[in-house]
Structure formats: structure tokens, C-alpha cells
């Protein structure tokens, strides 16, 4: 005897298949969106490390509204500062801390793999282009200042 669905059950199956199809199409669209090319995009703000850090330490909420975006398209910054530390993170990416001697915090820049950072040394004055991830602030629990974080960085010519 062939399997025959009642009209009421068919309606639920069609609804279920529609929801699955719409969900699948939405997921496909999100996954296949073109990635934002930070290095080809225009710079939104040009600042020194001291200006950016002081802006965050004095007006955290206003600075977050100005530079950060919930959708992930945060502002692209060009930051000029002095190299105070060079390291490598767990993903084998070069991380450079830009910080002046008298600043409470600095700007920590994670470079793209293709960025040429081999010639950098402590004390160099450089300009870095990248997207801001988080701002500087004081952590009461640890009793220290947290740095501004830039990602997808590359060197700009001074």
C-alpha cells in the first residue's frame, strides 16, 4: 500500500522544506561574501599612538562608537608611532607594539603574513595601517593598562 500523506501533514512538510531552503540560502550567502580588503580600502583616521591611546583612556564609550562597529567593519586607521617591542604570536604572525616612553598604553599591531617586517627594530618610527579591534583601557583587577589592538596590519611608507 503506497504511503499517502494527509493534506494537513503535507502543509507541515512543505513549511519545513521552505525553512530549510531559506536557511541554507542565507548561510551560503554569508559564507561566500567577499572578504574586506583592508589594505586596498581608504584610511578612515590618521593618528599617532599617543593621540589614540589618550582618546580611549579619557572617553572610552565615545571612542568605541567612533572607531568600532558591531557588524565587524570597524574603522581603518593609520597609526604613527615608535616600535617598542617586536614579537610573534601563536599563529606565527609578527606583532609590533607602538608606544612612546611616557604613554600609559600602546598600540599592538598584528601584521598580515605577507607584510615585510623583517627590517623593523626597536626605536624605529613607523606608520601602520590596520583595522581596530579594541581600544585601550585600565583593568582594575590586573591594575594595568590594556593596549589598543590593530589587526590585518601592514607598513605604510613614512
PDB file of C-alpha atoms in Angstrom:
ATOM      1  CA  UNK A   1       0.000   0.000   0.000  1.00  0.00           C
ATOM      2  CA  UNK A   2       1.584   3.324  -1.025  1.00  0.00           C
ATOM      3  CA  UNK A   3       2.403   5.928   1.594  1.00  0.00           C
ATOM      4  CA  UNK A   4      -0.170   8.703   1.366  1.00  0.00           C
ATOM      5  CA  UNK A   5       0.179  11.923   3.339  1.00  0.00           C
ATOM      6  CA  UNK A   6      -2.790  13.738   4.632  1.00  0.00           C
ATOM      7  CA  UNK A   7      -3.230  17.336   3.479  1.00  0.00           C
ATOM      8  CA  UNK A   8      -2.509  18.597   6.994  1.00  0.00           C
ATOM      9  CA  UNK A   9       0.839  16.754   7.162  1.00  0.00           C
ATOM     10  CA  UNK A  10       1.858  17.899   3.660  1.00  0.00           C
ATOM     11  CA  UNK A  11       1.499  21.500   4.751  1.00  0.00           C
ATOM     12  CA  UNK A  12       3.997  20.973   7.601  1.00  0.00           C
ATOM     13  CA  UNK A  13       6.450  19.169   5.336  1.00  0.00           C
ATOM     14  CA  UNK A  14       6.325  21.993   2.778  1.00  0.00           C
ATOM     15  CA  UNK A  15       6.816  24.540   5.559  1.00  0.00           C
ATOM     16  CA  UNK A  16       9.779  22.576   6.940  1.00  0.00           C
ATOM     17  CA  UNK A  17      11.387  22.290   3.480  1.00  0.00           C
ATOM     18  CA  UNK A  18      10.871  26.027   2.887  1.00  0.00           C
ATOM     19  CA  UNK A  19      12.553  26.943   6.176  1.00  0.00           C
ATOM     20  CA  UNK A  20      15.481  24.613   5.405  1.00  0.00           C
ATOM     21  CA  UNK A  21      15.861  26.101   1.907  1.00  0.00           C
ATOM     22  CA  UNK A  22      15.791  29.707   3.115  1.00  0.00           C
ATOM     23  CA  UNK A  23      18.218  28.920   5.934  1.00  0.00           C
ATOM     24  CA  UNK A  24      20.582  27.141   3.545  1.00  0.00           C
ATOM     25  CA  UNK A  25      20.493  30.009   1.050  1.00  0.00           C
ATOM     26  CA  UNK A  26      21.186  32.556   3.818  1.00  0.00           C
ATOM     27  CA  UNK A  27      24.112  30.520   5.162  1.00  0.00           C
ATOM     28  CA  UNK A  28      25.522  30.131   1.633  1.00  0.00           C
ATOM     29  CA  UNK A  29      25.321  33.918   1.116  1.00  0.00           C
ATOM     30  CA  UNK A  30      27.042  34.693   4.428  1.00  0.00           C
ATOM     31  CA  UNK A  31      29.856  32.190   3.915  1.00  0.00           C
ATOM     32  CA  UNK A  32      30.563  33.320   0.340  1.00  0.00           C
ATOM     33  CA  UNK A  33      30.560  37.068   0.967  1.00  0.00           C
ATOM     34  CA  UNK A  34      33.730  38.731  -0.313  1.00  0.00           C
ATOM     35  CA  UNK A  35      36.246  39.490   2.425  1.00  0.00           C
ATOM     36  CA  UNK A  36      37.044  43.104   3.144  1.00  0.00           C
ATOM     37  CA  UNK A  37      40.398  44.111   1.655  1.00  0.00           C
ATOM     38  CA  UNK A  38      41.810  46.312   4.393  1.00  0.00           C
ATOM     39  CA  UNK A  39      44.950  47.304   2.506  1.00  0.00           C
ATOM     40  CA  UNK A  40      43.027  48.468  -0.600  1.00  0.00           C
ATOM     41  CA  UNK A  41      40.377  50.356   1.397  1.00  0.00           C
ATOM     42  CA  UNK A  42      40.779  54.052   2.236  1.00  0.00           C
ATOM     43  CA  UNK A  43      42.029  55.139   5.656  1.00  0.00           C
ATOM     44  CA  UNK A  44      39.302  56.475   7.948  1.00  0.00           C
ATOM     45  CA  UNK A  45      41.559  58.146  10.556  1.00  0.00           C
ATOM     46  CA  UNK A  46      45.253  59.054  10.784  1.00  0.00           C
ATOM     47  CA  UNK A  47      46.590  59.391  14.334  1.00  0.00           C
ATOM     48  CA  UNK A  48      49.676  58.989  16.494  1.00  0.00           C
ATOM     49  CA  UNK A  49      49.825  56.290  19.147  1.00  0.00           C
ATOM     50  CA  UNK A  50      49.627  58.922  21.895  1.00  0.00           C
ATOM     51  CA  UNK A  51      46.511  60.552  20.393  1.00  0.00           C
ATOM     52  CA  UNK A  52      44.663  57.248  20.036  1.00  0.00           C
ATOM     53  CA  UNK A  53      45.587  55.910  23.485  1.00  0.00           C
ATOM     54  CA  UNK A  54      44.711  59.193  25.235  1.00  0.00           C
ATOM     55  CA  UNK A  55      41.394  59.398  23.384  1.00  0.00           C
ATOM     56  CA  UNK A  56      40.458  55.929  24.625  1.00  0.00           C
ATOM     57  CA  UNK A  57      41.647  56.469  28.183  1.00  0.00           C
ATOM     58  CA  UNK A  58      39.671  59.714  28.559  1.00  0.00           C
ATOM     59  CA  UNK A  59      36.494  58.861  26.577  1.00  0.00           C
ATOM     60  CA  UNK A  60      36.128  55.075  26.233  1.00  0.00           C
ATOM     61  CA  UNK A  61      32.474  54.933  25.138  1.00  0.00           C
ATOM     62  CA  UNK A  62      32.761  57.814  22.665  1.00  0.00           C
ATOM     63  CA  UNK A  63      35.917  56.285  21.176  1.00  0.00           C
ATOM     64  CA  UNK A  64      34.274  52.876  20.802  1.00  0.00           C
ATOM     65  CA  UNK A  65      31.342  54.487  18.965  1.00  0.00           C
ATOM     66  CA  UNK A  66      33.747  56.411  16.754  1.00  0.00           C
ATOM     67  CA  UNK A  67      36.099  53.549  15.791  1.00  0.00           C
ATOM     68  CA  UNK A  68      34.370  50.189  16.402  1.00  0.00           C
ATOM     69  CA  UNK A  69      31.418  48.639  14.581  1.00  0.00           C
ATOM     70  CA  UNK A  70      29.282  45.727  15.793  1.00  0.00           C
ATOM     71  CA  UNK A  71      28.975  44.317  12.254  1.00  0.00           C
ATOM     72  CA  UNK A  72      32.750  43.810  12.100  1.00  0.00           C
ATOM     73  CA  UNK A  73      33.538  46.640   9.679  1.00  0.00           C
ATOM     74  CA  UNK A  74      35.498  48.676  12.193  1.00  0.00           C
ATOM     75  CA  UNK A  75      37.383  51.762  11.079  1.00  0.00           C
ATOM     76  CA  UNK A  76      40.686  51.549   9.237  1.00  0.00           C
ATOM     77  CA  UNK A  77      43.431  53.519  10.945  1.00  0.00           C
ATOM     78  CA  UNK A  78      46.888  54.740  10.026  1.00  0.00           C
ATOM     79  CA  UNK A  79      48.887  54.933  13.249  1.00  0.00           C
ATOM     80  CA  UNK A  80      52.295  56.571  13.551  1.00  0.00           C
ATOM     81  CA  UNK A  81      54.474  55.552  16.455  1.00  0.00           C
ATOM     82  CA  UNK A  82      57.754  54.249  17.802  1.00  0.00           C
ATOM     83  CA  UNK A  83      58.441  50.499  17.831  1.00  0.00           C
ATOM     84  CA  UNK A  84      58.944  49.461  21.461  1.00  0.00           C
ATOM     85  CA  UNK A  85      58.544  45.683  21.154  1.00  0.00           C
ATOM     86  CA  UNK A  86      58.563  43.050  18.386  1.00  0.00           C
ATOM     87  CA  UNK A  87      57.230  39.534  18.930  1.00  0.00           C
ATOM     88  CA  UNK A  88      55.494  36.601  17.246  1.00  0.00           C
ATOM     89  CA  UNK A  89      52.070  35.288  18.308  1.00  0.00           C
ATOM     90  CA  UNK A  90      50.873  31.658  18.399  1.00  0.00           C
ATOM     91  CA  UNK A  91      49.756  31.913  14.748  1.00  0.00           C
ATOM     92  CA  UNK A  92      53.344  32.817  13.805  1.00  0.00           C
ATOM     93  CA  UNK A  93      52.329  36.383  12.907  1.00  0.00           C
ATOM     94  CA  UNK A  94      54.543  39.345  13.742  1.00  0.00           C
ATOM     95  CA  UNK A  95      53.163  41.599  16.473  1.00  0.00           C
ATOM     96  CA  UNK A  96      54.637  45.056  16.979  1.00  0.00           C
ATOM     97  CA  UNK A  97      53.914  47.294  19.948  1.00  0.00           C
ATOM     98  CA  UNK A  98      53.987  51.015  19.150  1.00  0.00           C
ATOM     99  CA  UNK A  99      54.391  53.032  22.324  1.00  0.00           C
ATOM    100  CA  UNK A 100      56.092  56.252  23.365  1.00  0.00           C
ATOM    101  CA  UNK A 101      58.068  56.282  26.637  1.00  0.00           C
ATOM    102  CA  UNK A 102      55.561  58.430  28.535  1.00  0.00           C
ATOM    103  CA  UNK A 103      52.361  56.712  27.298  1.00  0.00           C
ATOM    104  CA  UNK A 104      50.382  54.580  29.729  1.00  0.00           C
ATOM    105  CA  UNK A 105      49.464  52.098  26.963  1.00  0.00           C
ATOM    106  CA  UNK A 106      50.406  51.464  23.363  1.00  0.00           C
ATOM    107  CA  UNK A 107      49.039  50.155  20.090  1.00  0.00           C
ATOM    108  CA  UNK A 108      49.602  46.425  19.489  1.00  0.00           C
ATOM    109  CA  UNK A 109      49.658  45.682  15.727  1.00  0.00           C
ATOM    110  CA  UNK A 110      49.257  42.149  14.349  1.00  0.00           C
ATOM    111  CA  UNK A 111      50.696  42.058  10.834  1.00  0.00           C
ATOM    112  CA  UNK A 112      49.466  40.172   7.789  1.00  0.00           C
ATOM    113  CA  UNK A 113      51.653  37.184   6.825  1.00  0.00           C
ATOM    114  CA  UNK A 114      52.759  38.918   3.615  1.00  0.00           C
ATOM    115  CA  UNK A 115      53.839  42.100   5.431  1.00  0.00           C
ATOM    116  CA  UNK A 116      57.579  42.734   5.301  1.00  0.00           C
ATOM    117  CA  UNK A 117      58.514  43.379   8.929  1.00  0.00           C
ATOM    118  CA  UNK A 118      61.993  41.832   8.834  1.00  0.00           C
ATOM    119  CA  UNK A 119      63.774  45.204   8.809  1.00  0.00           C
ATOM    120  CA  UNK A 120      61.928  46.600  11.853  1.00  0.00           C
ATOM    121  CA  UNK A 121      63.844  47.234  15.042  1.00  0.00           C
ATOM    122  CA  UNK A 122      63.180  48.873  18.408  1.00  0.00           C
ATOM    123  CA  UNK A 123      63.174  52.648  18.209  1.00  0.00           C
ATOM    124  CA  UNK A 124      62.026  52.870  14.563  1.00  0.00           C
ATOM    125  CA  UNK A 125      59.360  55.475  13.779  1.00  0.00           C
ATOM    126  CA  UNK A 126      56.797  53.763  11.530  1.00  0.00           C
ATOM    127  CA  UNK A 127      53.256  54.175  10.225  1.00  0.00           C
ATOM    128  CA  UNK A 128      50.954  51.153  10.295  1.00  0.00           C
ATOM    129  CA  UNK A 129      47.638  50.668   8.510  1.00  0.00           C
ATOM    130  CA  UNK A 130      45.138  48.251  10.038  1.00  0.00           C
ATOM    131  CA  UNK A 131      41.654  47.693  11.361  1.00  0.00           C
ATOM    132  CA  UNK A 132      40.938  48.447  15.016  1.00  0.00           C
ATOM    133  CA  UNK A 133      39.744  45.532  17.158  1.00  0.00           C
ATOM    134  CA  UNK A 134      39.683  47.034  20.657  1.00  0.00           C
ATOM    135  CA  UNK A 135      40.671  50.176  22.485  1.00  0.00           C
ATOM    136  CA  UNK A 136      42.910  50.998  25.428  1.00  0.00           C
ATOM    137  CA  UNK A 137      41.540  50.935  28.945  1.00  0.00           C
ATOM    138  CA  UNK A 138      42.591  50.427  32.535  1.00  0.00           C
ATOM    139  CA  UNK A 139      41.951  46.990  34.037  1.00  0.00           C
ATOM    140  CA  UNK A 140      41.225  47.403  37.767  1.00  0.00           C
ATOM    141  CA  UNK A 141      41.609  43.684  38.524  1.00  0.00           C
ATOM    142  CA  UNK A 142      45.076  43.425  36.992  1.00  0.00           C
ATOM    143  CA  UNK A 143      45.970  47.030  37.839  1.00  0.00           C
ATOM    144  CA  UNK A 144      47.431  47.731  34.404  1.00  0.00           C
ATOM    145  CA  UNK A 145      46.599  49.451  31.144  1.00  0.00           C
ATOM    146  CA  UNK A 146      45.456  47.393  28.141  1.00  0.00           C
ATOM    147  CA  UNK A 147      46.762  48.332  24.702  1.00  0.00           C
ATOM    148  CA  UNK A 148      44.785  49.316  21.623  1.00  0.00           C
ATOM    149  CA  UNK A 149      44.648  46.298  19.277  1.00  0.00           C
ATOM    150  CA  UNK A 150      45.014  46.583  15.498  1.00  0.00           C
ATOM    151  CA  UNK A 151      44.745  43.577  13.179  1.00  0.00           C
ATOM    152  CA  UNK A 152      45.443  42.896   9.481  1.00  0.00           C
ATOM    153  CA  UNK A 153      48.261  45.442   9.617  1.00  0.00           C
ATOM    154  CA  UNK A 154      50.777  46.458   7.009  1.00  0.00           C
ATOM    155  CA  UNK A 155      53.539  49.056   6.928  1.00  0.00           C
ATOM    156  CA  UNK A 156      52.996  52.385   5.194  1.00  0.00           C
ATOM    157  CA  UNK A 157      55.822  54.495   3.833  1.00  0.00           C
ATOM    158  CA  UNK A 158      56.608  57.483   6.078  1.00  0.00           C
TER     159      UNK A 158
END
